[in-house]
Coordinates of C-alpha atoms and ligand atoms in Angstrom, one line a residue:
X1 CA -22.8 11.6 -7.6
X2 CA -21.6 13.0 -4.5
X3 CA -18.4 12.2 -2.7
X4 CA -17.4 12.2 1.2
X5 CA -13.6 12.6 2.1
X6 CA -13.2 12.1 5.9
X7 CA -10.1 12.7 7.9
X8 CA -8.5 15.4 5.8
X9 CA -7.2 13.8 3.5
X10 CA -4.5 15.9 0.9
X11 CA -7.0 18.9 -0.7
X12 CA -5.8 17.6 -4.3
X13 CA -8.0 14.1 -4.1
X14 CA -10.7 17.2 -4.2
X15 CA -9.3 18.7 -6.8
X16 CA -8.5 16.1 -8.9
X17 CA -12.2 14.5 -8.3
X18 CA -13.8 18.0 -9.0
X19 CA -12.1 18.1 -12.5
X20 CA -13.3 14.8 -13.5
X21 CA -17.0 16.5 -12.7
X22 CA -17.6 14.7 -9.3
X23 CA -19.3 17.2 -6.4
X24 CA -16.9 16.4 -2.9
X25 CA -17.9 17.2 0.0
X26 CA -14.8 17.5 3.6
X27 CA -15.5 16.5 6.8
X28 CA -11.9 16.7 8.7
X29 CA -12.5 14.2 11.8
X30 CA -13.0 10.5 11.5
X31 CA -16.8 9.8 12.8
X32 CA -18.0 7.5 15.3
X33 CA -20.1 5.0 14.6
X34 CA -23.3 6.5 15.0
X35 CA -22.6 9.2 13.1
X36 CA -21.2 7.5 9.9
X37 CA -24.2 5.2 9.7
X38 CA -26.4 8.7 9.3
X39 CA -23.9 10.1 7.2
X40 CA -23.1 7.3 4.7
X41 CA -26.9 7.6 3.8
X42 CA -26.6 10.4 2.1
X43 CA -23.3 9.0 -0.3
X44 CA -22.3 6.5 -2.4
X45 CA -18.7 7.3 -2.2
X46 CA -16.5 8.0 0.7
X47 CA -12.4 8.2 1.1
X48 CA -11.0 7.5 4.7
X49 CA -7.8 7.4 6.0
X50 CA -6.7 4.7 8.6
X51 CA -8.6 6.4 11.9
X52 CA -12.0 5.3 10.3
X53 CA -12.8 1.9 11.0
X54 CA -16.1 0.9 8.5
X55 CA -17.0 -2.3 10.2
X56 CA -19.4 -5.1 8.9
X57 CA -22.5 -3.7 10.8
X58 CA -21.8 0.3 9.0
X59 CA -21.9 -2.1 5.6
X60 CA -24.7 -3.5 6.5
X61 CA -26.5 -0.4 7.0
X62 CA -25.2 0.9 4.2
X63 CA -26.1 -1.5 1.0
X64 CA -26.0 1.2 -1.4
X65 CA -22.2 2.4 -1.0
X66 CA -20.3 1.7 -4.0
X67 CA -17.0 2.7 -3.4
X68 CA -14.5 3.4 -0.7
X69 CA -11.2 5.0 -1.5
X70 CA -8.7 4.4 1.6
X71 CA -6.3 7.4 1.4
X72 CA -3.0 5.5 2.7
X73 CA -1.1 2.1 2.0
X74 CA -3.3 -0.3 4.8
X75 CA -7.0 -1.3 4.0
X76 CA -7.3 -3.1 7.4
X77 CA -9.5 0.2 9.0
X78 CA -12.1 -1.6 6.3
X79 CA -13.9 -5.1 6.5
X80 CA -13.3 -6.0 3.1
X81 CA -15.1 -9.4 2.8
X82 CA -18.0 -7.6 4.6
X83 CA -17.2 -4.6 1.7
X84 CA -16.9 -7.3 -1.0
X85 CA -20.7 -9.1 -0.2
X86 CA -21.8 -5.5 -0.1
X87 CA -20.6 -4.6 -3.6
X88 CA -18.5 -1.9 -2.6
X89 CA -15.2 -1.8 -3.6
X90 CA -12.4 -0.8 -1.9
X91 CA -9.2 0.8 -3.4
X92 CA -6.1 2.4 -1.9
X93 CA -2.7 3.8 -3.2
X94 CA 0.3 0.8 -2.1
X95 CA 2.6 2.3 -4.2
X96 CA 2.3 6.7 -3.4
X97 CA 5.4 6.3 -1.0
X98 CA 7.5 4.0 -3.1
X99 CA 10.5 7.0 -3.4
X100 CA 10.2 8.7 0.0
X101 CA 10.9 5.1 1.7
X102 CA 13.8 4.5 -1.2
X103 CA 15.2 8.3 0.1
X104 CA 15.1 7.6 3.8
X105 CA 17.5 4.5 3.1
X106 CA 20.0 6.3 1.6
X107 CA 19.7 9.1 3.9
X108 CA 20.2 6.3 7.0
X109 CA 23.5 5.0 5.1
X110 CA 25.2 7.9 4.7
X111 CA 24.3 8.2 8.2
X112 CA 25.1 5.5 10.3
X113 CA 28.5 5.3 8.1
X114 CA 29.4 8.9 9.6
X115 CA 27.8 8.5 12.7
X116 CA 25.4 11.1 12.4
X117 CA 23.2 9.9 14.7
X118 CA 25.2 9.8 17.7
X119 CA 27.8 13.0 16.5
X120 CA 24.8 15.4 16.7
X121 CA 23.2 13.7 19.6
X122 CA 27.5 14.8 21.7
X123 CA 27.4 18.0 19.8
X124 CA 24.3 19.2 21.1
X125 CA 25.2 17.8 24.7
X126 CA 28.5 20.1 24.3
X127 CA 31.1 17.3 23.5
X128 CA 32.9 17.7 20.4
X129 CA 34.5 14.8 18.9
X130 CA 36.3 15.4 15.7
X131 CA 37.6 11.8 14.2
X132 CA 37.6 10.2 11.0
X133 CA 37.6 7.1 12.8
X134 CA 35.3 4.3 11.4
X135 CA 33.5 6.9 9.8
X136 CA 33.3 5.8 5.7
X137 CA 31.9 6.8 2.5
X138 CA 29.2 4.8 1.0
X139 CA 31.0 5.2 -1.9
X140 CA 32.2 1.7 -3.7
X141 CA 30.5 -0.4 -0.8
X142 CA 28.4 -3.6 -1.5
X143 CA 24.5 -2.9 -0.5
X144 CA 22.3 -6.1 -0.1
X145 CA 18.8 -5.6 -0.6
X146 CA 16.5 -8.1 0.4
X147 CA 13.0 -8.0 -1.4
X148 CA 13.4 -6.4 -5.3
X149 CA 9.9 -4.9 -5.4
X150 CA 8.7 -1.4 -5.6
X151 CA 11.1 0.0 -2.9
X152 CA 13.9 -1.9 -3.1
X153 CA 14.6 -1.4 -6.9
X154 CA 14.2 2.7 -6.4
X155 CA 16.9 2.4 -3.5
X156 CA 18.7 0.2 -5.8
X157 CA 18.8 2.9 -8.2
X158 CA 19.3 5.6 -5.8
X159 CA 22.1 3.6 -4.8
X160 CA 24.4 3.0 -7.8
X161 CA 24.4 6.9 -8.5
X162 CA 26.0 7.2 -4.5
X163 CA 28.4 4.5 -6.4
X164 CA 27.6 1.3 -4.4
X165 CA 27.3 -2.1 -5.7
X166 CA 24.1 -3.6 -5.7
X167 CA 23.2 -7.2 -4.8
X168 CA 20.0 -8.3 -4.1
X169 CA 17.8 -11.3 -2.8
X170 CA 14.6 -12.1 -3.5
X171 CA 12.3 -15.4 -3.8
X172 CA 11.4 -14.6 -7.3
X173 CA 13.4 -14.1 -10.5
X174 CA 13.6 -10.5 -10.9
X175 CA 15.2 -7.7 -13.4
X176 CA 18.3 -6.6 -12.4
X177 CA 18.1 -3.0 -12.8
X178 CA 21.1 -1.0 -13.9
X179 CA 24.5 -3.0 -12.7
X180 CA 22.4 -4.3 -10.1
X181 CA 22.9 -8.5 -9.5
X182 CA 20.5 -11.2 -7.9
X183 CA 22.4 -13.5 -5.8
X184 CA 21.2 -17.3 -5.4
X185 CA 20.7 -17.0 -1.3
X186 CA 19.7 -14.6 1.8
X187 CA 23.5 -16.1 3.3
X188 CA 25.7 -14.9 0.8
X189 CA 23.7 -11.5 0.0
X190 CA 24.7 -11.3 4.5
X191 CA 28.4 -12.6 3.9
X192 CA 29.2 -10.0 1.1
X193 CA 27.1 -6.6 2.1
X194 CA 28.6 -3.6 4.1
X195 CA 25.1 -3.0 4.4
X196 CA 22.0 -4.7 4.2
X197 CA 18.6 -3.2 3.8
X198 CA 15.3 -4.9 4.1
X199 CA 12.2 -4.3 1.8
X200 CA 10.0 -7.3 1.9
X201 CA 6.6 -7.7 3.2
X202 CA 5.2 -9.2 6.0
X203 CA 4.7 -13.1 5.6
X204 CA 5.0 -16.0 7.6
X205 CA 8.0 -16.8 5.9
X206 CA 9.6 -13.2 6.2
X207 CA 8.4 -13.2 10.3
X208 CA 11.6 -13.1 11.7
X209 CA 14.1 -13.7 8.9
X210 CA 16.7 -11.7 10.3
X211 CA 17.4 -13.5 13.6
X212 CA 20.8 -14.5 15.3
X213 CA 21.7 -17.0 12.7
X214 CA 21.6 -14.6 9.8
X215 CA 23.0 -11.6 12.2
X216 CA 26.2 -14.1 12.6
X217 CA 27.1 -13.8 8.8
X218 CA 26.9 -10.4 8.6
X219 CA 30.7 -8.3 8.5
X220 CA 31.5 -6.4 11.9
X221 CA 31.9 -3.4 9.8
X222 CA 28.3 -3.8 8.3
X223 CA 24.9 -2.1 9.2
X224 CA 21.7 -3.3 9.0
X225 CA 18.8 -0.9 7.9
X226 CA 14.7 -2.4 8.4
X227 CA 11.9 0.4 6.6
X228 CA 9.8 -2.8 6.1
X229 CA 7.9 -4.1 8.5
X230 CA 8.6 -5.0 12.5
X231 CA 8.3 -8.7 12.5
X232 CA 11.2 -9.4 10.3
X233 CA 13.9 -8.6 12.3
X234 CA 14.2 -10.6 15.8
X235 CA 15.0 -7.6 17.9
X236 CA 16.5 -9.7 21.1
X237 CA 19.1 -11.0 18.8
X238 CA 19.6 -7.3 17.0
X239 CA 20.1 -6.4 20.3
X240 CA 23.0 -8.5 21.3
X241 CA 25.2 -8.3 18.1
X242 CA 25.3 -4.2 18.2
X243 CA 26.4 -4.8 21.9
X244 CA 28.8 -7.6 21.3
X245 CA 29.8 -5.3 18.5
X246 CA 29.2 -8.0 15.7
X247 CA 28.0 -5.0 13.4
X248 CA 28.7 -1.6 13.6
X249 CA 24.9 -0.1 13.8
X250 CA 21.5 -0.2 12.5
X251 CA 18.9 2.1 11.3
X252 CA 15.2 0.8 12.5
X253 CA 12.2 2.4 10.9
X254 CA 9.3 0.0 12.0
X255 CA 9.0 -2.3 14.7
X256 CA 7.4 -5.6 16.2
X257 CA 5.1 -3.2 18.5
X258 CA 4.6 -0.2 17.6
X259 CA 2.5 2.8 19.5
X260 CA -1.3 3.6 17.8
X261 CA -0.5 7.2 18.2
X262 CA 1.6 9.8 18.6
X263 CA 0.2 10.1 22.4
X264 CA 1.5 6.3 23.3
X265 CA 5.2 6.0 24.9
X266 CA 7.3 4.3 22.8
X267 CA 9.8 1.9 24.1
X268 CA 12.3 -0.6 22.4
X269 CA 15.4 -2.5 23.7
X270 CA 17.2 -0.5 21.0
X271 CA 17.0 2.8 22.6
X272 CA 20.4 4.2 24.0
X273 CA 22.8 2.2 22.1
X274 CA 25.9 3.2 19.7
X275 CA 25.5 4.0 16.3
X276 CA 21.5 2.9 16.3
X277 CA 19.0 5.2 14.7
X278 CA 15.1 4.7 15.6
X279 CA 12.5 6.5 13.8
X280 CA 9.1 6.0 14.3
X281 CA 7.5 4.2 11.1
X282 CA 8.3 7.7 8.9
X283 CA 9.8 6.2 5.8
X284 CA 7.2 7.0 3.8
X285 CA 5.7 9.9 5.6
X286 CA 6.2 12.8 3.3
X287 CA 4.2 15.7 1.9
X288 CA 4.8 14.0 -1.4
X289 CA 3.8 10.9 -0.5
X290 CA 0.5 11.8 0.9
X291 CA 0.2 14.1 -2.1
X292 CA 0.4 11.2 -4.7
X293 CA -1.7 8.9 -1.9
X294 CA -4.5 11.9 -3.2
X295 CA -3.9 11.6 -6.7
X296 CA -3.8 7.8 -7.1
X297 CA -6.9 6.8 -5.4
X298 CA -9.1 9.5 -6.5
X299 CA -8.0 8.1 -10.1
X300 CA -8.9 5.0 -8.9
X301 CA -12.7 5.9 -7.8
X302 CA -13.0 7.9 -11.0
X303 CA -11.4 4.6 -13.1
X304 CA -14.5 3.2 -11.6
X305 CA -17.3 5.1 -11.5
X306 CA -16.6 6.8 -15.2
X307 CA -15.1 3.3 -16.8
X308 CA -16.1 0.6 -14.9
X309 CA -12.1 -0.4 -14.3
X310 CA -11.6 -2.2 -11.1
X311 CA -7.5 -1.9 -11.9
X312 CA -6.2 -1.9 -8.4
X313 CA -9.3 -3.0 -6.3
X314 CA -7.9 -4.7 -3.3
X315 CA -11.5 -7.1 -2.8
X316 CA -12.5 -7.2 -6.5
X317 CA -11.4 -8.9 -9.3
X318 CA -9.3 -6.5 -11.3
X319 CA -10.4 -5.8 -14.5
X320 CA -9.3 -2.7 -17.2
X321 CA -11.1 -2.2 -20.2
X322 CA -11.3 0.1 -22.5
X323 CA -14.2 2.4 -22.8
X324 CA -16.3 2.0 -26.0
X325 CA -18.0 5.4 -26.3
X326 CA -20.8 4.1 -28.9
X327 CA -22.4 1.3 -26.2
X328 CA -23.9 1.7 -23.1
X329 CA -21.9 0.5 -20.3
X330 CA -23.5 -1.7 -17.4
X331 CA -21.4 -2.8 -14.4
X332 CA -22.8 -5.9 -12.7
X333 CA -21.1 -7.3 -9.2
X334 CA -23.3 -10.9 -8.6
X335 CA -22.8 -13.8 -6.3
X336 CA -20.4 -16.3 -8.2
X337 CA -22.9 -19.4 -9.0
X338 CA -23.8 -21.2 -12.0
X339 CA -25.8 -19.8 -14.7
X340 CA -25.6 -15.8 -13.4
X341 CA -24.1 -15.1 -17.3
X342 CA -26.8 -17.0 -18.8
X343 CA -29.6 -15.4 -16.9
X344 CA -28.3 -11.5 -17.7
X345 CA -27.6 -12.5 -21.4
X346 CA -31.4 -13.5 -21.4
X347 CA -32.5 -10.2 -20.2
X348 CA -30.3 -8.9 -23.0
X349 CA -31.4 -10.2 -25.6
X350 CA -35.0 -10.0 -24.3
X351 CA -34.5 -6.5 -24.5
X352 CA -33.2 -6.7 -28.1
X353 CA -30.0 -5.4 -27.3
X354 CA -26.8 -6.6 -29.2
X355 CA -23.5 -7.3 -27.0
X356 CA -20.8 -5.1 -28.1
X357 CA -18.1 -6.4 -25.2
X358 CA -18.6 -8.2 -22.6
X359 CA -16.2 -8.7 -19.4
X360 CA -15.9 -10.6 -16.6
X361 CA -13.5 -11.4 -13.7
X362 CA -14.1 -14.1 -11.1
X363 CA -13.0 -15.0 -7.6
X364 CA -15.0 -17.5 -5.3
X365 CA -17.1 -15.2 -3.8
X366 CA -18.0 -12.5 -6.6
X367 CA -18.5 -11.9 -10.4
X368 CA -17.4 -8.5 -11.7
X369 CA -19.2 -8.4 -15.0
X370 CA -18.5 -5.3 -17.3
X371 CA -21.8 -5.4 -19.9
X372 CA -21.7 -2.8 -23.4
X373 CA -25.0 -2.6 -24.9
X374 CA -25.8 -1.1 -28.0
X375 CA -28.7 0.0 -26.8
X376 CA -30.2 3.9 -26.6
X377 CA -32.1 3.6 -23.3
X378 CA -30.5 1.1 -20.6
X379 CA -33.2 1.9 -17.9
X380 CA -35.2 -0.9 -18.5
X381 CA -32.3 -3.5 -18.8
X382 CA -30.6 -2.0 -15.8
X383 CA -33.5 -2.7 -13.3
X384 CA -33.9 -6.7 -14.8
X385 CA -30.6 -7.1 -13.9
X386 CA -30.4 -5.2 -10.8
X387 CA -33.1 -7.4 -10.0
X388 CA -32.0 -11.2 -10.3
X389 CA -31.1 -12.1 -7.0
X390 CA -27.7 -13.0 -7.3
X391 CA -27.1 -9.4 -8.0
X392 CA -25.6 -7.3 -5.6
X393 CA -24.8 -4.1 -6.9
X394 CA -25.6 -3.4 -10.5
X395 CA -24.8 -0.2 -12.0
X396 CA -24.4 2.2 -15.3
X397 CA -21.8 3.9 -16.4
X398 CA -23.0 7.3 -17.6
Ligands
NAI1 P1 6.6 -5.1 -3.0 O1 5.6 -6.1 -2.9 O2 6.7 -4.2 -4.2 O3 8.1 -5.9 -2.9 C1 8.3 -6.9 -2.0 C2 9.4 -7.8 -2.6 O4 9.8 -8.7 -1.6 C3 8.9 -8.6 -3.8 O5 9.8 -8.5 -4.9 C4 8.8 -10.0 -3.3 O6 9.0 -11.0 -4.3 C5 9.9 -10.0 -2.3 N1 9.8 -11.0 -1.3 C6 8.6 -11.5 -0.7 N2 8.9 -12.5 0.2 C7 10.2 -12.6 0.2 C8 11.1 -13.4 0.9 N3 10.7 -14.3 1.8 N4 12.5 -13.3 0.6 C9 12.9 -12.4 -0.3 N5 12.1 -11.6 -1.0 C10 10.8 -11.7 -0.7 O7 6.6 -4.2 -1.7 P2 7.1 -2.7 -1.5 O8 6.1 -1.8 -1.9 O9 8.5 -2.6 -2.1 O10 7.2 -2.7 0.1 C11 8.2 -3.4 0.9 C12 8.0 -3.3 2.4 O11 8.1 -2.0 2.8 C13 6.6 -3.8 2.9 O12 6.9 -4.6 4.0 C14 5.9 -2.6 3.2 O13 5.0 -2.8 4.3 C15 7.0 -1.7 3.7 N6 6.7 -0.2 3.7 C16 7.2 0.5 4.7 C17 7.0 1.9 4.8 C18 7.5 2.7 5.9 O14 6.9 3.7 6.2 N7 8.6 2.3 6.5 C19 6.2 2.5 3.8 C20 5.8 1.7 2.6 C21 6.1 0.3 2.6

C-alpha cells in the first residue's frame, strides 16, 4: 500500500511509516485541484497539511481513498461529512503542541512582569532605562487558568515549579493537579489572579468571555495572557482597560482576525501600547511540535490500516481493539440502517466461518464494524460484503 505526504510535512511521518513496512512517497507543494484528482488515483492514503483543501467533488472522484492523515491540529482543509460518506477516515494530531503552547505562557509571564517586551523594544532604539519599578517575580503570585484541559494542566505544572499558585476554572469537574485548586466561578478566579491565562476552546459559550465586564474584576496589577483562540477575548474592551491602565499588560497570541499567510498585513488595535506583547498564532509552532504532529498521525494511519483501530478518527466512530493474530481481520464502514449486522453475519456464516470478535461503533450516519474470522482464505467473504449496498468501504487487514 502506497502512501502520499503532500506539503512537506516533518521527514519522520516517513520514517516512522517506512518502519511499519508502508512505501511513502513526497510531493513538497500542496496541488491544485486538477492535479490532486489525477494524483489521488494512484493512492489510497495521503497526509496534508492545512494548504490542501480536499473538497467534496476530489472525494467524489476519489471513492477508493481510505485514509487521510492531516499533519497539524485543524481538519477544516478536509470535508469531513463528504470524507465520512466516502469511507475515508480522517485523523490528525490535536494534542502534538500541548507543551510548546504550555512553554510560551510561562515565557510571556516572566515577560510582561519584567517588561521585556517594551525594555528590549527602548534598548534597541538607544534608550536605556534601568528600574526595578513595577517590574516582579512570578514567584508566589496567584495564576488563574481558565480551561483545565491538555494545555492548561501542562502550564499548570509548569507553573507551580516557577512557585505560583494555581487556581483554575473550568465548566467541568476536573483533577487538580499538584497544589493546583478549581474555583466555583470565572469572577472570582478574575478577582484573585495576578495573572490570568486562557486555554479553552472555541464555543459559542466561550465567544467573547473575556469582555468589559470580566476585564473590570481583574487587579490593576494583573495581566492577561490569550494562546487560545481570537474570539474569546472582546478586543475593543481589552483595548480600553490597558489604556485606562485597569491591568498592567497582556500577552496576545491569537486573534479574532487573523492574516491567511505570512504575506497578509497584520493589524490589530493592540499594536503600539505599553507592556502588550503580540505574536502571531506561534504558541505551538515549534520544531518539536511539528515533529510529534509526524509521529502521532502516522501512528494513527498505521493503527488503522495494520489494526483496524479508528482511536482518534475525527469523522468515525472510535473504536480500539486488540489485534487477535489467529483470525482474519475484516473492516467494514456501511450506511447505518436496519438489518446491515444481520445481512454480513449471513454472509458469514454462509461462508462457514465462525466469529471470533466482532466490533462495532455507531453514529447516525455510519457503522464502523471490526469483523475476526476464523477463516484461512477471506477473499470470498470480503467481496460478499464489499458488495451489500450499504457498504461503503470494506476492507482486510493483512
Ligand atoms: P482541551 O479540549 O484539552 O481543553 C479545553 C478545556 O476547556 C477543557 O477542560 C474544557 O472543559 C474547558 N472548557 C470548555 N468550555 C469552557 C468554558 N466555557 N469555561 C471554562 N472551561 C471551558 O483543549 P487544549 O488542547 O488544552 O486547547 C485549548 C485551546 O488552545 C484551544 O482553543 C486551542 O484551539 C488552543 N490552541 C492554541 C494554539 C496556539 O498556537 N496558540 C495551539 C494549540 C491549541
Amino acid at each position: 500500500m502506497r502512501i502520499l505526504l503532500l506539503e512537506n510535512i516533518h521527514p519522520v511521518a516517513k520514517e516512522t511509516l517506512e518502519k511499519k513496512g508502508f512505501a511513502v512517497d513526497l510531493l513538497a507543494h500542496s496541488p491544485a485541484p486538477s492535479e490532486m484528482k489525477e494524483l489521488f488515483k494512484n493512492y489510497e492514503i495521503v497526509g496534508i497539511r492545512s494548504k490542501t483543501k480536499i473538497t467534496k467533488e476530489i472525494l467524489e472522484n476519489s471513492r477508493h481513498l481510505k485514509a487521510i492523515g492531516c499533519f497539524c491540529i485543524g481538519t477544516n482543509q478536509v470535508d469531513l461529512i463528504a470524507a465520512k460518506k466516502n469511507g475515508t477516515i480522517v485523523f490528525n494530531a490535536p494534542h502534538s503542541n500541548t507543551r510548546s503552547v504550555a512553554e510560551l505562557v510561562l515565557a510571556e509571564m516572566i515577560a510582561l512582569s519584567r517588561q521585556l517586551g517594551d525594555r528590549n523594544n527602548l534598548a534597541h532604539q538607544g534608550t536605556w532605562l534601568k528600574s526595578a519599578k513595577g517590574s516582579n517575580e512570578i514567584r508566589g503570585k496567584v495564576l488563574g487558568i481558565v480551561g483545565y484541559g491538555h494545555i492548561g494542566s501542562q502550564v499548570s505544572i509548569l507553573a507551580e515549579a516557577f512557585g505560583l499558585n494555581v487556581i483554575f476554572y473550568d465548566i467541568t469537574k476536573k483533577l487538580s493537579l499538584g497544589n493546583a485548586r478549581q474555583v466555583e466561578s470565572l469572577d472570582e478566579l478574575l478577582k484573585e489572579s495576578d495573572f490570568v491565562s486562557l486555554h479553552v476552546p472555541e464555543t459559542i459559550e466561550t465567544k467573547n468571555m473575556i469582555s468589559k465586564k470580566q476585564l473590570s474584576l481583574m487587579k490593576a496589577s494583573s495581566y492577561l495572557i490569550n494562546a487560545s483562540r481570537g474570539s474569546v477575548v472582546f478586543i475593543d474592551d481589552l483595548v480600553d482597560v490597558l489604556k485606562n491602565k485597569k491591568i498592567s499588560g497582556c500577552a496576545i497570541d491569537v486573534f479574532p482576525i487573523e492574516p491567511a499567510s505570512n504575506n497578509e498585513k497584520f493589524s490589530s488595535p493592540l499594536q503600539g501600547l505599553n507592556n502588550v506583547i503580540l505574536t502571531p498564532h506561534i504558541g505551538g509552532s515549534t520544531e518539536e511540535a511539528q515533529h510529534s504532529i509526524g509521529i502521532e498521525v502516522a501512528e494513527s494511519l498505521s493503527r488503522y490500516l495494520q489494526v483496524g483501530s479508528s482511536a482518534g478518527a475525527v469523522n468515525f466512530p472510535n473504536i480500539d481493539v486488540p489485534r487477535n493474530i489467529k483470525s482474519k481481520r475484516i473492516v467494514n464502514i456501511h450506511k447505518n440502517q436496519p438489518g446491515v449486522l444481520g445481512m454480513i453475519n449471513g454472509i458469514i456464516s454462509s461462508e462457514g466461518a465462525n466469529i471470533d470478535g466482532q466490533f462495532l461503533g455507531t453514529d447516525e450516519e455510519i457503522g464502523y464494524l471490526v469483523i475476526d474470522v476464523h477463516l484461512d482464505h477471506v477473499t470470498n467473504l470480503y467481496h460478499k460484503i464489499k458488495e451489500l449496498e450499504p457498504s461503503i468501504l470494506t476492507h482486510v487487514i493483512s
